[in-house]
mmCIF file of C-alpha atoms and ligand atoms in Angstrom:
data_model
loop_
_atom_site.group_PDB
_atom_site.id
_atom_site.type_symbol
_atom_site.label_atom_id
_atom_site.label_comp_id
_atom_site.label_asym_id
_atom_site.label_seq_id
_atom_site.Cartn_x
_atom_site.Cartn_y
_atom_site.Cartn_z
ATOM 1 C CA UNK A 17 -98.795 -95.738 -4.862
ATOM 2 C CA UNK A 18 -101.340 -97.767 -2.595
ATOM 3 C CA UNK A 19 -103.364 -95.878 0.603
ATOM 4 C CA UNK A 20 -101.654 -94.603 2.652
ATOM 5 C CA UNK A 21 -103.640 -93.544 6.756
ATOM 6 C CA UNK A 22 -101.030 -91.851 8.507
ATOM 7 C CA UNK A 23 -98.054 -91.102 5.510
ATOM 8 C CA UNK A 24 -99.385 -87.973 3.132
ATOM 9 C CA UNK A 25 -97.615 -85.953 0.439
ATOM 10 C CA UNK A 26 -94.255 -85.330 -0.189
ATOM 11 C CA UNK A 27 -95.417 -81.208 0.563
ATOM 12 C CA UNK A 28 -93.556 -78.542 -0.197
ATOM 13 C CA UNK A 29 -92.694 -77.387 3.069
ATOM 14 C CA UNK A 30 -90.648 -73.784 2.971
ATOM 15 C CA UNK A 31 -87.882 -74.849 6.336
ATOM 16 C CA UNK A 32 -86.923 -78.080 4.583
ATOM 17 C CA UNK A 33 -87.543 -79.139 0.751
ATOM 18 C CA UNK A 34 -89.223 -81.873 0.239
ATOM 19 C CA UNK A 35 -91.044 -83.714 3.126
ATOM 20 C CA UNK A 36 -92.802 -87.137 2.842
ATOM 21 C CA UNK A 37 -95.893 -85.897 6.601
ATOM 22 C CA UNK A 38 -95.737 -88.536 8.839
ATOM 23 C CA UNK A 39 -99.272 -87.332 11.026
ATOM 24 C CA UNK A 40 -99.878 -89.884 14.063
ATOM 25 C CA UNK A 41 -102.351 -87.884 15.329
ATOM 26 C CA UNK A 42 -106.156 -87.504 14.507
ATOM 27 C CA UNK A 43 -107.358 -84.653 13.069
ATOM 28 C CA UNK A 44 -107.220 -81.657 15.446
ATOM 29 C CA UNK A 45 -106.519 -82.843 18.987
ATOM 30 C CA UNK A 46 -104.526 -80.556 20.544
ATOM 31 C CA UNK A 47 -103.958 -78.572 23.271
ATOM 32 C CA UNK A 48 -103.692 -75.348 22.618
ATOM 33 C CA UNK A 49 -105.890 -73.031 20.556
ATOM 34 C CA UNK A 50 -103.796 -70.959 18.558
ATOM 35 C CA UNK A 51 -105.940 -67.183 16.348
ATOM 36 C CA UNK A 52 -103.464 -68.471 13.405
ATOM 37 C CA UNK A 53 -103.954 -72.300 13.217
ATOM 38 C CA UNK A 54 -104.830 -73.355 9.435
ATOM 39 C CA UNK A 55 -106.653 -76.227 10.464
ATOM 40 C CA UNK A 56 -109.410 -74.703 12.552
ATOM 41 C CA UNK A 57 -110.840 -74.054 15.932
ATOM 42 C CA UNK A 58 -109.727 -76.413 18.759
ATOM 43 C CA UNK A 59 -112.932 -78.208 20.241
ATOM 44 C CA UNK A 60 -112.242 -80.693 22.858
ATOM 45 C CA UNK A 61 -108.592 -79.230 23.886
ATOM 46 C CA UNK A 62 -106.833 -82.491 25.290
ATOM 47 C CA UNK A 63 -104.176 -82.927 28.076
ATOM 48 C CA UNK A 64 -103.486 -87.007 27.657
ATOM 49 C CA UNK A 65 -101.165 -88.170 25.577
ATOM 50 C CA UNK A 66 -102.629 -91.838 23.936
ATOM 51 C CA UNK A 67 -101.524 -94.503 21.797
ATOM 52 C CA UNK A 68 -103.466 -93.379 18.803
ATOM 53 C CA UNK A 69 -102.328 -96.373 16.722
ATOM 54 C CA UNK A 70 -99.928 -98.774 17.296
ATOM 55 C CA UNK A 71 -96.634 -98.113 15.845
ATOM 56 C CA UNK A 72 -95.958 -100.173 13.582
ATOM 57 C CA UNK A 73 -99.277 -99.730 11.506
ATOM 58 C CA UNK A 74 -97.491 -95.957 10.920
ATOM 59 C CA UNK A 75 -93.849 -97.529 10.101
ATOM 60 C CA UNK A 76 -95.384 -100.485 7.730
ATOM 61 C CA UNK A 77 -97.134 -97.775 5.622
ATOM 62 C CA UNK A 78 -93.806 -95.284 5.602
ATOM 63 C CA UNK A 79 -92.030 -98.363 4.942
ATOM 64 C CA UNK A 80 -94.065 -99.225 1.936
ATOM 65 C CA UNK A 81 -93.912 -95.264 0.095
ATOM 66 C CA UNK A 82 -89.860 -95.492 0.696
ATOM 67 C CA UNK A 83 -89.517 -98.363 -0.507
ATOM 68 C CA UNK A 84 -90.853 -97.127 -3.448
ATOM 69 C CA UNK A 85 -87.637 -94.916 -3.364
ATOM 70 C CA UNK A 86 -89.308 -91.681 -4.648
ATOM 71 C CA UNK A 87 -87.788 -87.926 -4.726
ATOM 72 C CA UNK A 88 -87.743 -87.125 -0.896
ATOM 73 C CA UNK A 89 -84.884 -85.263 1.223
ATOM 74 C CA UNK A 90 -86.689 -85.894 4.447
ATOM 75 C CA UNK A 91 -90.162 -87.659 7.078
ATOM 76 C CA UNK A 92 -90.927 -85.100 9.230
ATOM 77 C CA UNK A 93 -93.828 -85.929 11.977
ATOM 78 C CA UNK A 94 -96.053 -83.104 11.318
ATOM 79 C CA UNK A 95 -99.904 -83.047 11.202
ATOM 80 C CA UNK A 96 -103.774 -82.721 12.247
ATOM 81 C CA UNK A 97 -102.960 -82.177 15.547
ATOM 82 C CA UNK A 98 -99.874 -81.582 18.252
ATOM 83 C CA UNK A 99 -97.869 -84.913 17.867
ATOM 84 C CA UNK A 100 -95.987 -85.539 21.133
ATOM 85 C CA UNK A 101 -100.086 -86.183 22.072
ATOM 86 C CA UNK A 102 -99.121 -89.569 21.202
ATOM 87 C CA UNK A 103 -97.396 -91.318 23.078
ATOM 88 C CA UNK A 104 -95.678 -93.315 20.954
ATOM 89 C CA UNK A 105 -94.010 -90.719 19.345
ATOM 90 C CA UNK A 106 -90.455 -92.688 20.441
ATOM 91 C CA UNK A 107 -90.978 -95.582 19.135
ATOM 92 C CA UNK A 108 -92.244 -94.316 15.941
ATOM 93 C CA UNK A 109 -89.177 -91.609 15.516
ATOM 94 C CA UNK A 110 -87.062 -94.790 15.925
ATOM 95 C CA UNK A 111 -88.109 -96.996 13.687
ATOM 96 C CA UNK A 112 -88.682 -94.641 11.534
ATOM 97 C CA UNK A 113 -84.362 -93.819 11.175
ATOM 98 C CA UNK A 114 -84.566 -97.608 10.942
ATOM 99 C CA UNK A 115 -86.122 -97.236 7.695
ATOM 100 C CA UNK A 116 -84.376 -94.543 6.064
ATOM 101 C CA UNK A 117 -81.252 -92.481 6.257
ATOM 102 C CA UNK A 118 -82.728 -88.792 5.040
ATOM 103 C CA UNK A 119 -83.822 -86.636 8.507
ATOM 104 C CA UNK A 120 -86.855 -86.663 10.539
ATOM 105 C CA UNK A 121 -88.026 -83.799 11.557
ATOM 106 C CA UNK A 122 -90.335 -83.238 14.602
ATOM 107 C CA UNK A 123 -92.443 -79.957 14.447
ATOM 108 C CA UNK A 124 -93.950 -80.066 17.932
ATOM 109 C CA UNK A 125 -95.984 -76.969 20.031
ATOM 110 C CA UNK A 126 -93.558 -77.398 22.452
ATOM 111 C CA UNK A 127 -95.724 -77.243 24.621
ATOM 112 C CA UNK A 128 -95.260 -80.895 26.338
ATOM 113 C CA UNK A 129 -91.186 -81.046 26.721
ATOM 114 C CA UNK A 130 -91.576 -79.797 30.429
ATOM 115 C CA UNK A 131 -92.331 -83.592 30.643
ATOM 116 C CA UNK A 132 -89.144 -86.135 31.149
ATOM 117 C CA UNK A 133 -90.265 -88.548 28.648
ATOM 118 C CA UNK A 134 -91.708 -86.576 25.983
ATOM 119 C CA UNK A 135 -87.922 -85.084 26.128
ATOM 120 C CA UNK A 136 -85.915 -88.237 25.536
ATOM 121 C CA UNK A 137 -88.623 -89.846 23.264
ATOM 122 C CA UNK A 138 -88.057 -86.666 21.488
ATOM 123 C CA UNK A 139 -83.784 -86.524 21.712
ATOM 124 C CA UNK A 140 -84.304 -89.079 19.400
ATOM 125 C CA UNK A 141 -85.220 -86.891 15.942
ATOM 126 C CA UNK A 142 -82.433 -85.265 13.523
ATOM 127 C CA UNK A 143 -84.261 -81.686 13.930
ATOM 128 C CA UNK A 144 -87.432 -80.199 16.530
ATOM 129 C CA UNK A 145 -89.122 -77.865 15.815
ATOM 130 C CA UNK A 146 -90.529 -75.858 18.395
ATOM 131 C CA UNK A 147 -93.111 -73.571 18.934
ATOM 132 C CA UNK A 148 -92.072 -69.587 20.772
ATOM 133 C CA UNK A 149 -94.517 -67.558 19.256
ATOM 134 C CA UNK A 150 -95.406 -66.002 22.980
ATOM 135 C CA UNK A 151 -93.007 -64.091 25.912
ATOM 136 C CA UNK A 152 -95.094 -64.095 28.602
ATOM 137 C CA UNK A 153 -98.566 -65.634 30.315
ATOM 138 C CA UNK A 154 -100.685 -63.167 28.641
ATOM 139 C CA UNK A 155 -99.387 -63.245 25.544
ATOM 140 C CA UNK A 156 -99.148 -67.123 25.751
ATOM 141 C CA UNK A 157 -103.439 -67.310 26.402
ATOM 142 C CA UNK A 158 -103.743 -64.590 23.693
ATOM 143 C CA UNK A 159 -101.950 -66.135 20.966
ATOM 144 C CA UNK A 160 -102.112 -70.144 22.033
ATOM 145 C CA UNK A 161 -105.283 -70.196 24.097
ATOM 146 C CA UNK A 162 -103.865 -73.025 25.571
ATOM 147 C CA UNK A 163 -105.201 -76.246 27.775
ATOM 148 C CA UNK A 164 -105.622 -74.494 31.053
ATOM 149 C CA UNK A 165 -103.321 -76.415 33.322
ATOM 150 C CA UNK A 166 -100.122 -75.541 31.018
ATOM 151 C CA UNK A 167 -97.766 -71.734 32.309
ATOM 152 C CA UNK A 168 -95.721 -70.545 30.161
ATOM 153 C CA UNK A 169 -93.528 -70.339 32.532
ATOM 154 C CA UNK A 170 -93.096 -74.764 32.136
ATOM 155 C CA UNK A 171 -93.895 -74.469 28.641
ATOM 156 C CA UNK A 172 -90.642 -72.344 28.573
ATOM 157 C CA UNK A 173 -88.254 -73.827 31.172
ATOM 158 C CA UNK A 174 -89.222 -77.353 29.274
ATOM 159 C CA UNK A 175 -87.766 -75.915 25.882
ATOM 160 C CA UNK A 176 -84.874 -74.136 27.208
ATOM 161 C CA UNK A 177 -84.283 -78.090 29.203
ATOM 162 C CA UNK A 178 -84.823 -80.090 25.654
ATOM 163 C CA UNK A 179 -82.194 -76.933 24.433
ATOM 164 C CA UNK A 180 -79.679 -77.619 26.406
ATOM 165 C CA UNK A 181 -79.749 -81.425 25.623
ATOM 166 C CA UNK A 182 -80.653 -82.064 22.027
ATOM 167 C CA UNK A 183 -77.417 -83.039 20.607
ATOM 168 C CA UNK A 184 -79.517 -82.367 16.585
ATOM 169 C CA UNK A 185 -80.696 -79.433 15.376
ATOM 170 C CA UNK A 186 -82.957 -76.956 16.897
ATOM 171 C CA UNK A 187 -85.081 -75.203 14.522
ATOM 172 C CA UNK A 188 -87.392 -72.666 16.492
ATOM 173 C CA UNK A 189 -90.948 -71.120 14.679
ATOM 174 C CA UNK A 190 -92.267 -67.798 15.382
ATOM 175 C CA UNK A 191 -96.518 -67.089 14.104
ATOM 176 C CA UNK A 192 -95.987 -62.963 14.129
ATOM 177 C CA UNK A 193 -99.170 -61.639 14.878
ATOM 178 C CA UNK A 194 -99.907 -58.445 14.244
ATOM 179 C CA UNK A 195 -101.074 -56.323 17.500
ATOM 180 C CA UNK A 196 -100.373 -59.629 19.637
ATOM 181 C CA UNK A 197 -96.549 -60.131 18.931
ATOM 182 C CA UNK A 198 -95.101 -58.611 16.813
ATOM 183 C CA UNK A 199 -94.097 -54.166 18.437
ATOM 184 C CA UNK A 200 -90.972 -52.805 19.936
ATOM 185 C CA UNK A 201 -92.473 -53.890 23.237
ATOM 186 C CA UNK A 202 -92.379 -58.226 22.057
ATOM 187 C CA UNK A 203 -89.824 -58.163 19.703
ATOM 188 C CA UNK A 204 -87.774 -56.838 23.025
ATOM 189 C CA UNK A 205 -88.953 -59.474 25.435
ATOM 190 C CA UNK A 206 -88.595 -62.797 23.180
ATOM 191 C CA UNK A 207 -84.789 -61.751 22.475
ATOM 192 C CA UNK A 208 -84.623 -61.879 26.496
ATOM 193 C CA UNK A 209 -85.961 -65.451 25.978
ATOM 194 C CA UNK A 210 -84.178 -65.916 22.945
ATOM 195 C CA UNK A 211 -81.007 -65.241 24.378
ATOM 196 C CA UNK A 212 -81.404 -67.929 26.910
ATOM 197 C CA UNK A 213 -81.589 -70.637 24.890
ATOM 198 C CA UNK A 214 -78.821 -72.987 22.599
ATOM 199 C CA UNK A 215 -80.519 -73.206 19.783
ATOM 200 C CA UNK A 216 -79.168 -73.071 15.722
ATOM 201 C CA UNK A 217 -82.113 -71.385 13.704
ATOM 202 C CA UNK A 218 -85.062 -69.053 14.939
ATOM 203 C CA UNK A 219 -87.683 -68.911 12.013
ATOM 204 C CA UNK A 220 -90.397 -66.072 11.709
ATOM 205 C CA UNK A 221 -93.577 -66.538 10.017
ATOM 206 C CA UNK A 222 -97.035 -64.837 9.286
ATOM 207 C CA UNK A 223 -99.942 -66.423 8.678
ATOM 208 C CA UNK A 224 -100.817 -67.209 5.631
ATOM 209 C CA UNK A 225 -103.451 -69.537 5.112
ATOM 210 C CA UNK A 226 -106.240 -69.640 6.596
ATOM 211 C CA UNK A 227 -106.498 -68.898 10.416
ATOM 212 C CA UNK A 228 -108.435 -69.795 12.530
ATOM 213 C CA UNK A 229 -110.174 -66.367 13.704
ATOM 214 C CA UNK A 230 -111.292 -64.255 10.667
ATOM 215 C CA UNK A 231 -109.148 -61.267 12.378
ATOM 216 C CA UNK A 232 -105.812 -62.367 12.346
ATOM 217 C CA UNK A 233 -103.250 -60.818 10.481
ATOM 218 C CA UNK A 234 -100.167 -61.016 8.574
ATOM 219 C CA UNK A 235 -97.771 -57.839 10.682
ATOM 220 C CA UNK A 236 -96.550 -55.290 7.805
ATOM 221 C CA UNK A 237 -93.850 -56.024 6.056
ATOM 222 C CA UNK A 238 -91.408 -53.224 8.649
ATOM 223 C CA UNK A 239 -92.424 -54.834 11.206
ATOM 224 C CA UNK A 240 -90.911 -58.111 9.704
ATOM 225 C CA UNK A 241 -88.077 -56.381 9.130
ATOM 226 C CA UNK A 242 -87.477 -55.283 12.017
ATOM 227 C CA UNK A 243 -87.958 -58.540 14.341
ATOM 228 C CA UNK A 244 -85.817 -60.340 11.853
ATOM 229 C CA UNK A 245 -82.700 -58.330 11.964
ATOM 230 C CA UNK A 246 -83.559 -58.411 15.521
ATOM 231 C CA UNK A 247 -83.868 -61.430 16.623
ATOM 232 C CA UNK A 248 -81.730 -62.437 13.606
ATOM 233 C CA UNK A 249 -84.691 -64.959 12.131
ATOM 234 C CA UNK A 250 -84.881 -66.017 8.965
ATOM 235 C CA UNK A 251 -88.394 -65.258 7.769
ATOM 236 C CA UNK A 252 -91.400 -67.646 6.036
ATOM 237 C CA UNK A 253 -92.610 -64.727 4.089
ATOM 238 C CA UNK A 254 -92.694 -66.999 0.220
ATOM 239 C CA UNK A 255 -96.614 -69.370 -0.208
ATOM 240 C CA UNK A 256 -95.745 -72.351 -2.014
ATOM 241 C CA UNK A 257 -97.327 -73.341 -5.464
ATOM 242 C CA UNK A 258 -96.014 -75.621 -6.568
ATOM 243 C CA UNK A 259 -94.353 -79.984 -5.600
ATOM 244 C CA UNK A 260 -96.924 -81.703 -3.716
ATOM 245 C CA UNK A 261 -96.490 -84.788 -4.388
ATOM 246 C CA UNK A 262 -98.666 -87.994 -2.983
ATOM 247 C CA UNK A 263 -98.437 -91.930 -3.616
ATOM 248 C CA UNK A 264 -102.832 -92.109 -3.476
ATOM 249 C CA UNK A 265 -103.743 -93.429 -7.243
ATOM 250 C CA UNK A 266 -106.982 -92.120 -7.003
ATOM 251 C CA UNK A 267 -105.981 -87.785 -7.565
ATOM 252 C CA UNK A 268 -109.048 -86.770 -5.213
ATOM 253 C CA UNK A 269 -108.533 -89.533 -2.235
ATOM 254 C CA UNK A 270 -104.846 -87.475 -3.177
ATOM 255 C CA UNK A 271 -105.436 -83.624 -3.010
ATOM 256 C CA UNK A 272 -108.568 -84.870 0.442
ATOM 257 C CA UNK A 273 -105.383 -87.067 2.000
ATOM 258 C CA UNK A 274 -102.909 -83.621 1.259
ATOM 259 C CA UNK A 275 -105.454 -81.093 3.219
ATOM 260 C CA UNK A 276 -106.295 -82.642 5.983
ATOM 261 C CA UNK A 277 -103.129 -81.947 7.233
ATOM 262 C CA UNK A 278 -102.399 -79.550 4.959
ATOM 263 C CA UNK A 279 -105.106 -76.963 3.722
ATOM 264 C CA UNK A 280 -103.910 -76.083 -0.186
ATOM 265 C CA UNK A 281 -105.304 -72.799 -2.152
ATOM 266 C CA UNK A 282 -107.038 -73.847 -5.548
ATOM 267 C CA UNK A 283 -103.887 -72.650 -7.930
ATOM 268 C CA UNK A 284 -101.654 -76.024 -5.323
ATOM 269 C CA UNK A 285 -104.396 -77.626 -5.789
ATOM 270 C CA UNK A 286 -104.467 -77.322 -9.445
ATOM 271 C CA UNK A 287 -100.703 -78.020 -10.194
ATOM 272 C CA UNK A 288 -100.736 -80.680 -8.338
ATOM 273 C CA UNK A 289 -103.317 -82.437 -10.401
ATOM 274 C CA UNK A 290 -101.502 -81.020 -13.695
ATOM 275 C CA UNK A 291 -98.564 -82.721 -12.322
ATOM 276 C CA UNK A 292 -99.988 -86.635 -11.739
ATOM 277 C CA UNK A 293 -101.402 -86.336 -15.497
ATOM 278 C CA UNK A 294 -104.830 -85.599 -14.240
ATOM 279 C CA UNK A 295 -107.219 -86.767 -16.868
ATOM 280 C CA UNK A 296 -110.007 -83.802 -15.538
ATOM 281 C CA UNK A 297 -108.312 -80.998 -12.978
ATOM 282 C CA UNK A 298 -112.750 -79.748 -13.717
ATOM 283 C CA UNK A 299 -114.128 -83.336 -11.928
ATOM 284 C CA UNK A 300 -111.138 -82.705 -9.131
ATOM 285 C CA UNK A 301 -112.729 -79.767 -8.645
ATOM 286 C CA UNK A 302 -116.508 -80.030 -9.048
ATOM 287 C CA UNK A 303 -115.864 -83.486 -5.934
ATOM 288 C CA UNK A 304 -114.488 -80.869 -3.639
ATOM 289 C CA UNK A 305 -116.907 -78.194 -4.043
ATOM 290 C CA UNK A 306 -119.140 -81.042 -3.184
ATOM 291 C CA UNK A 307 -117.519 -83.086 0.045
ATOM 292 C CA UNK A 308 -119.091 -83.016 3.257
ATOM 293 C CA UNK A 309 -115.245 -83.099 4.351
ATOM 294 C CA UNK A 310 -113.960 -80.528 2.935
ATOM 295 C CA UNK A 311 -114.449 -76.928 3.819
ATOM 296 C CA UNK A 312 -113.517 -74.188 0.478
ATOM 297 C CA UNK A 313 -112.399 -70.539 2.542
ATOM 298 C CA UNK A 314 -111.272 -67.327 0.592
ATOM 299 C CA UNK A 315 -108.439 -65.461 1.926
ATOM 300 C CA UNK A 316 -105.926 -63.247 0.375
ATOM 301 C CA UNK A 317 -107.577 -63.380 -3.237
ATOM 302 C CA UNK A 318 -107.174 -67.634 -3.037
ATOM 303 C CA UNK A 319 -109.427 -70.512 -2.055
ATOM 304 C CA UNK A 320 -108.017 -72.564 -0.067
ATOM 305 C CA UNK A 321 -109.551 -76.437 0.762
ATOM 306 C CA UNK A 322 -109.155 -77.501 3.728
ATOM 307 C CA UNK A 323 -110.327 -81.244 5.000
ATOM 308 C CA UNK A 324 -112.710 -81.154 7.765
HETATM 309 S S1 SF4 B 402 -101.333 -74.227 15.270
HETATM 310 FE FE1 SF4 B 402 -100.830 -76.540 15.676
HETATM 311 S S2 SF4 B 402 -100.565 -76.163 18.267
HETATM 312 FE FE2 SF4 B 402 -101.918 -74.517 17.191
HETATM 313 S S3 SF4 B 402 -103.792 -75.505 17.497
HETATM 314 FE FE3 SF4 B 402 -102.535 -75.556 15.315
HETATM 315 S S4 SF4 B 402 -102.013 -78.129 15.884
HETATM 316 FE FE4 SF4 B 402 -102.533 -76.950 18.516
#
């Protein structure tokens, strides 16, 4: 056990099992400001890729954790923002592959796949999970609210080119938001686009955690079912309730490290603390509610804790 800055969890992933998170990106550095983002709104949309920290620093932490042989299904580069904005992503993927035989996955909004360098770097991963939430320019602007320089045409073309070259598993993820991209017309447009891509799986997601915009609503079960059938996708509509863990010794610091990247509801925190043998859950909840770095949001009958 130790203190970790860049790695977190493992967290249970609805798609992949127990995943050790690696976050090379400072909080909410992104080129989108998706209406459903569980990390809140993007204050400043980032344009350039940056070397936020040396890849060696992240790899040293990962090495330290992996040496403990904790149970794990894969390592996922994900986190507080868009991972492809990290300019040493290629070195990070290569370095992680040298540290573990577990698959290395990257969760990305896919916006920079039109850049050849980004595509080259991602070719080193085992699983890449890009988003495809929009089917045209208008919906792209409404749901992802991208940096003004990004166009849907360019982003989709980048995804298509990558899908033709990538030899690993390409799992697309579409977040369906009621009234924005879940209607019959939208689904028909998605179908046309999907036929142009070479991918292995399509996950259909719905907003389960507090979204950046309070008006965001989940699709009805009927429209989700329609999407699953028409697009031949898999629905991710089960909330996670357990399975979180952390290599950080202090209970409060461990919760804080996870919720910075992955908000948790009160039940998830409680079962996480109980599993670790925390002697006083109430004390941790008290600290969370008094911390200026934690936002508590009531959503769908739960209290959700999010690091800010
Ligand atoms: S959901 Fe992902 S891509 Fe969208 S704003 Fe949040 S971090 Fe960026």
